[in-house]
């Protein structure tokens, strides 16, 4: 099956700092999603981004499908950004089956 | 839209008991997925349905697990008999494969504890 690797595994930031989270995948994909799992366990959709660049407020994401990676940028981080960030991909031809990375645990300190 | 709805949100049961988890997908979505999240294995797909038909159940851990989707707005995941190693958070998700967009939306999850 497809491999999804996220880095770094853990990240500690001071409030206001910027960060970049990375997701590498081992095969061609037709779906890539970034999720934020908040401290209550809820999975929040951040981006649906199989290719290209999108921005939503302080967050933006870029996927370079030909090079099999995606980046999530968080600018001016806030304590509410804390939680686990997951990258999930659907391999081309996998018929909607998402494979998740292990996640990046982000802690933003006040 | 209310999003994906799951019930119960928390379930505590004793080993050997039957457990039934419920899911209502987003209206109009034709795919429904059941995932399980544990510390050891992360998020893993158990089974998914398309137009109420099970398509791939290769992730179902063993015969104690079964899932049904009797209609487009309701699905159940049943564990009988339950075991302590089944303790996990179970998520339901849905999507609509229209226009080539396959974005999945997740419910709030059911936290299952088997003692």
PDB file of C-alpha atoms in Angstrom:
ATOM      1  CA  UNK A   1       0.000   0.000   0.000  1.00  0.00           C
ATOM      2  CA  UNK A   2       0.908   3.662  -0.152  1.00  0.00           C
ATOM      3  CA  UNK A   3       3.261   5.037   2.511  1.00  0.00           C
ATOM      4  CA  UNK A   4       2.618   8.404   4.151  1.00  0.00           C
ATOM      5  CA  UNK A   5       5.338  10.011   6.241  1.00  0.00           C
ATOM      6  CA  UNK A   6       4.900  13.216   8.201  1.00  0.00           C
ATOM      7  CA  UNK A   7       7.612  15.344   9.718  1.00  0.00           C
ATOM      8  CA  UNK A   8       8.575  16.461  12.225  1.00  0.00           C
ATOM      9  CA  UNK A   9       6.722  14.117  14.602  1.00  0.00           C
ATOM     10  CA  UNK A  10       6.545  16.779  17.320  1.00  0.00           C
ATOM     11  CA  UNK A  11       6.771  20.550  17.233  1.00  0.00           C
ATOM     12  CA  UNK A  12       6.786  23.118  20.010  1.00  0.00           C
ATOM     13  CA  UNK A  13       6.267  26.759  19.113  1.00  0.00           C
ATOM     14  CA  UNK A  14       6.011  30.035  20.916  1.00  0.00           C
ATOM     15  CA  UNK A  15       2.799  31.896  20.169  1.00  0.00           C
ATOM     16  CA  UNK A  16       3.258  34.089  17.112  1.00  0.00           C
ATOM     17  CA  UNK A  17       5.864  31.874  15.440  1.00  0.00           C
ATOM     18  CA  UNK A  18       5.523  30.357  11.967  1.00  0.00           C
ATOM     19  CA  UNK A  19       5.929  26.687  11.079  1.00  0.00           C
ATOM     20  CA  UNK A  20       5.973  24.267   8.170  1.00  0.00           C
ATOM     21  CA  UNK A  21       4.650  20.717   8.401  1.00  0.00           C
ATOM     22  CA  UNK A  22       5.589  18.194   5.751  1.00  0.00           C
ATOM     23  CA  UNK A  23       3.881  15.145   4.266  1.00  0.00           C
ATOM     24  CA  UNK A  24       5.667  12.757   1.887  1.00  0.00           C
ATOM     25  CA  UNK A  25       3.836   9.992   0.054  1.00  0.00           C
ATOM     26  CA  UNK A  26       5.090   7.076  -1.979  1.00  0.00           C
ATOM     27  CA  UNK A  27       2.688   6.871  -4.939  1.00  0.00           C
ATOM     28  CA  UNK A  28       0.514   9.024  -7.164  1.00  0.00           C
ATOM     29  CA  UNK A  29      -2.607  10.344  -5.465  1.00  0.00           C
ATOM     30  CA  UNK A  30      -5.930  11.822  -6.495  1.00  0.00           C
ATOM     31  CA  UNK A  31      -6.855  13.048  -3.053  1.00  0.00           C
ATOM     32  CA  UNK A  32      -4.832  14.638  -0.296  1.00  0.00           C
ATOM     33  CA  UNK A  33      -6.365  16.133   2.818  1.00  0.00           C
ATOM     34  CA  UNK A  34      -4.951  17.898   5.862  1.00  0.00           C
ATOM     35  CA  UNK A  35      -6.815  17.546   9.149  1.00  0.00           C
ATOM     36  CA  UNK A  36      -6.421  19.087  12.574  1.00  0.00           C
ATOM     37  CA  UNK A  37      -7.371  16.866  15.485  1.00  0.00           C
ATOM     38  CA  UNK A  38      -8.177  19.184  18.354  1.00  0.00           C
ATOM     39  CA  UNK A  39      -7.706  18.329  22.042  1.00  0.00           C
ATOM     40  CA  UNK A  40     -11.290  17.029  22.147  1.00  0.00           C
ATOM     41  CA  UNK A  41     -10.460  14.482  19.477  1.00  0.00           C
ATOM     42  CA  UNK A  42     -12.472  16.011  16.655  1.00  0.00           C
ATOM     43  CA  UNK A  43     -11.010  15.795  13.126  1.00  0.00           C
ATOM     44  CA  UNK A  44     -11.359  19.154  11.448  1.00  0.00           C
ATOM     45  CA  UNK A  45     -10.934  19.459   7.673  1.00  0.00           C
ATOM     46  CA  UNK A  46      -8.264  22.012   6.850  1.00  0.00           C
ATOM     47  CA  UNK A  47      -7.576  21.494   3.170  1.00  0.00           C
ATOM     48  CA  UNK A  48      -8.529  19.260   0.296  1.00  0.00           C
ATOM     49  CA  UNK A  49      -5.450  19.710  -1.865  1.00  0.00           C
ATOM     50  CA  UNK A  50      -4.413  16.966  -4.295  1.00  0.00           C
ATOM     51  CA  UNK A  51      -2.340  19.565  -6.138  1.00  0.00           C
ATOM     52  CA  UNK A  52      -1.589  23.276  -6.136  1.00  0.00           C
ATOM     53  CA  UNK A  53      -1.771  25.866  -3.387  1.00  0.00           C
ATOM     54  CA  UNK A  54      -4.615  27.018  -1.162  1.00  0.00           C
ATOM     55  CA  UNK A  55      -4.885  29.536   1.632  1.00  0.00           C
ATOM     56  CA  UNK A  56      -7.362  29.910   4.464  1.00  0.00           C
ATOM     57  CA  UNK A  57      -6.565  32.712   6.869  1.00  0.00           C
ATOM     58  CA  UNK A  58      -3.296  31.995   8.684  1.00  0.00           C
ATOM     59  CA  UNK A  59      -3.049  28.547   7.134  1.00  0.00           C
ATOM     60  CA  UNK A  60      -1.926  27.627   3.670  1.00  0.00           C
ATOM     61  CA  UNK A  61      -1.007  24.388   1.932  1.00  0.00           C
ATOM     62  CA  UNK A  62       0.908  23.366  -1.139  1.00  0.00           C
ATOM     63  CA  UNK A  63       0.982  19.967  -2.811  1.00  0.00           C
ATOM     64  CA  UNK A  64       3.543  19.098  -5.464  1.00  0.00           C
ATOM     65  CA  UNK A  65       2.044  15.879  -6.749  1.00  0.00           C
ATOM     66  CA  UNK A  66       4.848  15.153  -9.222  1.00  0.00           C
ATOM     67  CA  UNK A  67       7.364  15.197  -6.373  1.00  0.00           C
ATOM     68  CA  UNK A  68       5.010  13.452  -3.942  1.00  0.00           C
ATOM     69  CA  UNK A  69       4.916  15.869  -1.069  1.00  0.00           C
ATOM     70  CA  UNK A  70       2.666  18.400   0.565  1.00  0.00           C
ATOM     71  CA  UNK A  71       3.396  21.248   2.975  1.00  0.00           C
ATOM     72  CA  UNK A  72       1.140  22.894   5.530  1.00  0.00           C
ATOM     73  CA  UNK A  73       2.143  26.397   6.633  1.00  0.00           C
ATOM     74  CA  UNK A  74       0.939  27.923   9.870  1.00  0.00           C
ATOM     75  CA  UNK A  75       1.688  31.591  10.338  1.00  0.00           C
ATOM     76  CA  UNK A  76       1.393  33.647  13.527  1.00  0.00           C
ATOM     77  CA  UNK A  77       0.567  30.537  15.519  1.00  0.00           C
ATOM     78  CA  UNK A  78      -1.968  30.684  18.348  1.00  0.00           C
ATOM     79  CA  UNK A  79      -2.506  28.383  21.318  1.00  0.00           C
ATOM     80  CA  UNK A  80      -5.701  27.156  19.675  1.00  0.00           C
ATOM     81  CA  UNK A  81      -3.563  25.706  16.859  1.00  0.00           C
ATOM     82  CA  UNK A  82      -2.307  23.050  19.284  1.00  0.00           C
ATOM     83  CA  UNK A  83      -3.248  19.491  18.504  1.00  0.00           C
ATOM     84  CA  UNK A  84      -2.318  16.812  15.992  1.00  0.00           C
ATOM     85  CA  UNK A  85      -2.109  17.498  12.271  1.00  0.00           C
ATOM     86  CA  UNK A  86      -2.782  14.592   9.931  1.00  0.00           C
ATOM     87  CA  UNK A  87      -2.076  14.229   6.268  1.00  0.00           C
ATOM     88  CA  UNK A  88      -4.217  11.626   4.479  1.00  0.00           C
ATOM     89  CA  UNK A  89      -3.972  10.485   0.876  1.00  0.00           C
ATOM     90  CA  UNK A  90      -6.005   8.440  -1.554  1.00  0.00           C
ATOM     91  CA  UNK A  91      -3.778   6.540  -3.947  1.00  0.00           C
ATOM     92  CA  UNK A  92      -4.858   6.877  -7.570  1.00  0.00           C
ATOM     93  CA  UNK A  93      -7.228   4.002  -8.271  1.00  0.00           C
ATOM     94  CA  UNK A  94      -7.789   3.270  -4.575  1.00  0.00           C
ATOM     95  CA  UNK A  95     -11.461   4.196  -4.843  1.00  0.00           C
ATOM     96  CA  UNK A  96     -11.736   6.705  -2.017  1.00  0.00           C
ATOM     97  CA  UNK A  97      -9.659   4.804   0.552  1.00  0.00           C
ATOM     98  CA  UNK A  98      -7.712   7.302   2.635  1.00  0.00           C
ATOM     99  CA  UNK A  99      -4.381   6.327   4.172  1.00  0.00           C
ATOM    100  CA  UNK A 100      -3.316   8.481   7.115  1.00  0.00           C
ATOM    101  CA  UNK A 101       0.118   9.503   8.250  1.00  0.00           C
ATOM    102  CA  UNK A 102       1.042   9.170  11.922  1.00  0.00           C
ATOM    103  CA  UNK A 103       0.448  12.843  12.556  1.00  0.00           C
ATOM    104  CA  UNK A 104       2.451  15.811  13.815  1.00  0.00           C
ATOM    105  CA  UNK A 105       1.827  16.895  17.401  1.00  0.00           C
ATOM    106  CA  UNK A 106       1.957  20.677  17.672  1.00  0.00           C
ATOM    107  CA  UNK A 107       2.096  22.517  20.966  1.00  0.00           C
ATOM    108  CA  UNK A 108       1.862  26.304  20.900  1.00  0.00           C
ATOM    109  CA  UNK A 109       2.910  27.958  24.145  1.00  0.00           C
ATOM    110  CA  UNK A 110       1.611  31.355  25.261  1.00  0.00           C
TER     111      UNK A 110
ATOM    112  CA  UNK B   1     -25.994  20.775   7.191  1.00  0.00           C
ATOM    113  CA  UNK B   2     -25.473  19.023  10.528  1.00  0.00           C
ATOM    114  CA  UNK B   3     -22.412  17.144   9.337  1.00  0.00           C
ATOM    115  CA  UNK B   4     -21.765  13.482  10.057  1.00  0.00           C
ATOM    116  CA  UNK B   5     -23.576  12.384  13.196  1.00  0.00           C
ATOM    117  CA  UNK B   6     -22.383   9.561  15.427  1.00  0.00           C
ATOM    118  CA  UNK B   7     -23.874   8.007  18.527  1.00  0.00           C
ATOM    119  CA  UNK B   8     -23.166   7.353  21.243  1.00  0.00           C
ATOM    120  CA  UNK B   9     -20.245   9.715  21.843  1.00  0.00           C
ATOM    121  CA  UNK B  10     -18.935   7.568  24.663  1.00  0.00           C
ATOM    122  CA  UNK B  11     -19.547   3.906  25.412  1.00  0.00           C
ATOM    123  CA  UNK B  12     -18.255   1.910  28.340  1.00  0.00           C
ATOM    124  CA  UNK B  13     -19.026  -1.785  28.372  1.00  0.00           C
ATOM    125  CA  UNK B  14     -17.812  -5.013  29.860  1.00  0.00           C
ATOM    126  CA  UNK B  15     -15.903  -7.639  27.986  1.00  0.00           C
ATOM    127  CA  UNK B  16     -18.225 -10.045  26.202  1.00  0.00           C
ATOM    128  CA  UNK B  17     -21.030  -7.550  25.681  1.00  0.00           C
ATOM    129  CA  UNK B  18     -22.362  -6.530  22.298  1.00  0.00           C
ATOM    130  CA  UNK B  19     -21.631  -2.968  21.206  1.00  0.00           C
ATOM    131  CA  UNK B  20     -23.413  -1.080  18.432  1.00  0.00           C
ATOM    132  CA  UNK B  21     -22.107   2.197  17.055  1.00  0.00           C
ATOM    133  CA  UNK B  22     -24.283   4.350  14.832  1.00  0.00           C
ATOM    134  CA  UNK B  23     -23.630   6.819  12.051  1.00  0.00           C
ATOM    135  CA  UNK B  24     -25.701   9.190   9.937  1.00  0.00           C
ATOM    136  CA  UNK B  25     -23.738  10.491   6.922  1.00  0.00           C
ATOM    137  CA  UNK B  26     -24.124  13.903   5.340  1.00  0.00           C
ATOM    138  CA  UNK B  27     -27.245  13.985   3.204  1.00  0.00           C
ATOM    139  CA  UNK B  28     -26.483  13.263  -0.447  1.00  0.00           C
ATOM    140  CA  UNK B  29     -23.151  11.575   0.212  1.00  0.00           C
ATOM    141  CA  UNK B  30     -22.838   8.178  -1.445  1.00  0.00           C
ATOM    142  CA  UNK B  31     -19.730   6.862   0.317  1.00  0.00           C
ATOM    143  CA  UNK B  32     -19.529   5.990   4.004  1.00  0.00           C
ATOM    144  CA  UNK B  33     -16.399   4.931   5.875  1.00  0.00           C
ATOM    145  CA  UNK B  34     -15.694   3.465   9.304  1.00  0.00           C
ATOM    146  CA  UNK B  35     -12.258   4.179  10.825  1.00  0.00           C
ATOM    147  CA  UNK B  36     -10.660   3.232  14.120  1.00  0.00           C
ATOM    148  CA  UNK B  37      -8.026   5.268  15.966  1.00  0.00           C
ATOM    149  CA  UNK B  38      -5.673   3.785  18.539  1.00  0.00           C
ATOM    150  CA  UNK B  39      -2.353   4.952  19.933  1.00  0.00           C
ATOM    151  CA  UNK B  40      -0.604   1.880  18.570  1.00  0.00           C
ATOM    152  CA  UNK B  41      -2.036   1.783  15.038  1.00  0.00           C
ATOM    153  CA  UNK B  42      -3.149   5.357  14.409  1.00  0.00           C
ATOM    154  CA  UNK B  43      -6.127   5.928  12.124  1.00  0.00           C
ATOM    155  CA  UNK B  44      -7.041   2.903  10.042  1.00  0.00           C
ATOM    156  CA  UNK B  45      -9.904   2.200   7.665  1.00  0.00           C
ATOM    157  CA  UNK B  46     -12.132  -0.691   8.706  1.00  0.00           C
ATOM    158  CA  UNK B  47     -14.777  -0.819   5.972  1.00  0.00           C
ATOM    159  CA  UNK B  48     -16.474   1.421   3.447  1.00  0.00           C
ATOM    160  CA  UNK B  49     -19.758   1.466   1.561  1.00  0.00           C
ATOM    161  CA  UNK B  50     -20.795   2.935  -1.766  1.00  0.00           C
ATOM    162  CA  UNK B  51     -24.525   3.431  -2.332  1.00  0.00           C
ATOM    163  CA  UNK B  52     -25.196   1.289   0.776  1.00  0.00           C
ATOM    164  CA  UNK B  53     -23.174  -1.657  -0.544  1.00  0.00           C
ATOM    165  CA  UNK B  54     -20.018  -2.790   1.311  1.00  0.00           C
ATOM    166  CA  UNK B  55     -17.093  -2.392  -1.070  1.00  0.00           C
ATOM    167  CA  UNK B  56     -14.012  -3.220   0.972  1.00  0.00           C
ATOM    168  CA  UNK B  57     -14.006  -4.778   4.437  1.00  0.00           C
ATOM    169  CA  UNK B  58     -10.373  -5.855   4.403  1.00  0.00           C
ATOM    170  CA  UNK B  59      -9.652  -3.625   7.396  1.00  0.00           C
ATOM    171  CA  UNK B  60     -12.172  -5.294   9.673  1.00  0.00           C
ATOM    172  CA  UNK B  61     -10.004  -6.935  12.335  1.00  0.00           C
ATOM    173  CA  UNK B  62     -11.942 -10.161  12.783  1.00  0.00           C
ATOM    174  CA  UNK B  63     -15.329 -11.811  12.590  1.00  0.00           C
ATOM    175  CA  UNK B  64     -16.443 -10.183  15.821  1.00  0.00           C
ATOM    176  CA  UNK B  65     -16.833  -6.969  13.818  1.00  0.00           C
ATOM    177  CA  UNK B  66     -19.683  -6.415  11.393  1.00  0.00           C
ATOM    178  CA  UNK B  67     -21.103  -3.361   9.636  1.00  0.00           C
ATOM    179  CA  UNK B  68     -24.339  -2.659   7.845  1.00  0.00           C
ATOM    180  CA  UNK B  69     -25.877   0.168   5.886  1.00  0.00           C
ATOM    181  CA  UNK B  70     -29.594  -0.518   5.510  1.00  0.00           C
ATOM    182  CA  UNK B  71     -30.262   2.831   3.808  1.00  0.00           C
ATOM    183  CA  UNK B  72     -28.493   5.948   2.593  1.00  0.00           C
ATOM    184  CA  UNK B  73     -28.840   7.767   5.904  1.00  0.00           C
ATOM    185  CA  UNK B  74     -27.823   5.158   8.471  1.00  0.00           C
ATOM    186  CA  UNK B  75     -25.013   2.730   9.204  1.00  0.00           C
ATOM    187  CA  UNK B  76     -24.030   0.585  12.170  1.00  0.00           C
ATOM    188  CA  UNK B  77     -20.789  -0.979  13.307  1.00  0.00           C
ATOM    189  CA  UNK B  78     -21.288  -3.890  15.684  1.00  0.00           C
ATOM    190  CA  UNK B  79     -18.786  -5.708  17.865  1.00  0.00           C
ATOM    191  CA  UNK B  80     -19.915  -9.004  19.353  1.00  0.00           C
ATOM    192  CA  UNK B  81     -18.452 -10.075  21.706  1.00  0.00           C
ATOM    193  CA  UNK B  82     -16.366  -7.055  22.677  1.00  0.00           C
ATOM    194  CA  UNK B  83     -12.844  -7.376  24.096  1.00  0.00           C
ATOM    195  CA  UNK B  84     -10.603  -4.887  25.950  1.00  0.00           C
ATOM    196  CA  UNK B  85      -8.357  -4.565  22.864  1.00  0.00           C
ATOM    197  CA  UNK B  86     -11.320  -3.112  20.978  1.00  0.00           C
ATOM    198  CA  UNK B  87     -11.046   0.033  23.110  1.00  0.00           C
ATOM    199  CA  UNK B  88     -10.490   2.896  20.671  1.00  0.00           C
ATOM    200  CA  UNK B  89     -12.145   5.886  19.060  1.00  0.00           C
ATOM    201  CA  UNK B  90     -14.331   4.888  16.127  1.00  0.00           C
ATOM    202  CA  UNK B  91     -14.954   7.481  13.437  1.00  0.00           C
ATOM    203  CA  UNK B  92     -17.475   7.525  10.657  1.00  0.00           C
ATOM    204  CA  UNK B  93     -16.864   9.631   7.559  1.00  0.00           C
ATOM    205  CA  UNK B  94     -18.707  10.324   4.342  1.00  0.00           C
ATOM    206  CA  UNK B  95     -18.067  11.814   0.926  1.00  0.00           C
ATOM    207  CA  UNK B  96     -19.741  12.405  -2.372  1.00  0.00           C
ATOM    208  CA  UNK B  97     -17.745  11.532  -5.467  1.00  0.00           C
ATOM    209  CA  UNK B  98     -18.994  14.269  -7.724  1.00  0.00           C
ATOM    210  CA  UNK B  99     -16.909  16.304 -10.119  1.00  0.00           C
ATOM    211  CA  UNK B 100     -13.786  14.364  -9.194  1.00  0.00           C
ATOM    212  CA  UNK B 101     -13.707  15.742  -5.640  1.00  0.00           C
ATOM    213  CA  UNK B 102     -13.416  13.086  -2.938  1.00  0.00           C
ATOM    214  CA  UNK B 103     -13.156  15.163   0.229  1.00  0.00           C
ATOM    215  CA  UNK B 104     -14.107  13.141   3.281  1.00  0.00           C
ATOM    216  CA  UNK B 105     -15.874  14.633   6.293  1.00  0.00           C
ATOM    217  CA  UNK B 106     -15.601  13.009   9.696  1.00  0.00           C
ATOM    218  CA  UNK B 107     -18.042  12.664  12.537  1.00  0.00           C
ATOM    219  CA  UNK B 108     -17.089  13.470  16.133  1.00  0.00           C
ATOM    220  CA  UNK B 109     -16.252   9.839  16.894  1.00  0.00           C
ATOM    221  CA  UNK B 110     -17.368   7.311  19.494  1.00  0.00           C
ATOM    222  CA  UNK B 111     -14.921   6.629  22.309  1.00  0.00           C
ATOM    223  CA  UNK B 112     -15.307   2.962  23.235  1.00  0.00           C
ATOM    224  CA  UNK B 113     -13.921   1.541  26.445  1.00  0.00           C
ATOM    225  CA  UNK B 114     -14.203  -2.194  27.056  1.00  0.00           C
ATOM    226  CA  UNK B 115     -13.359  -3.256  30.617  1.00  0.00           C
TER     227      UNK B 115
END
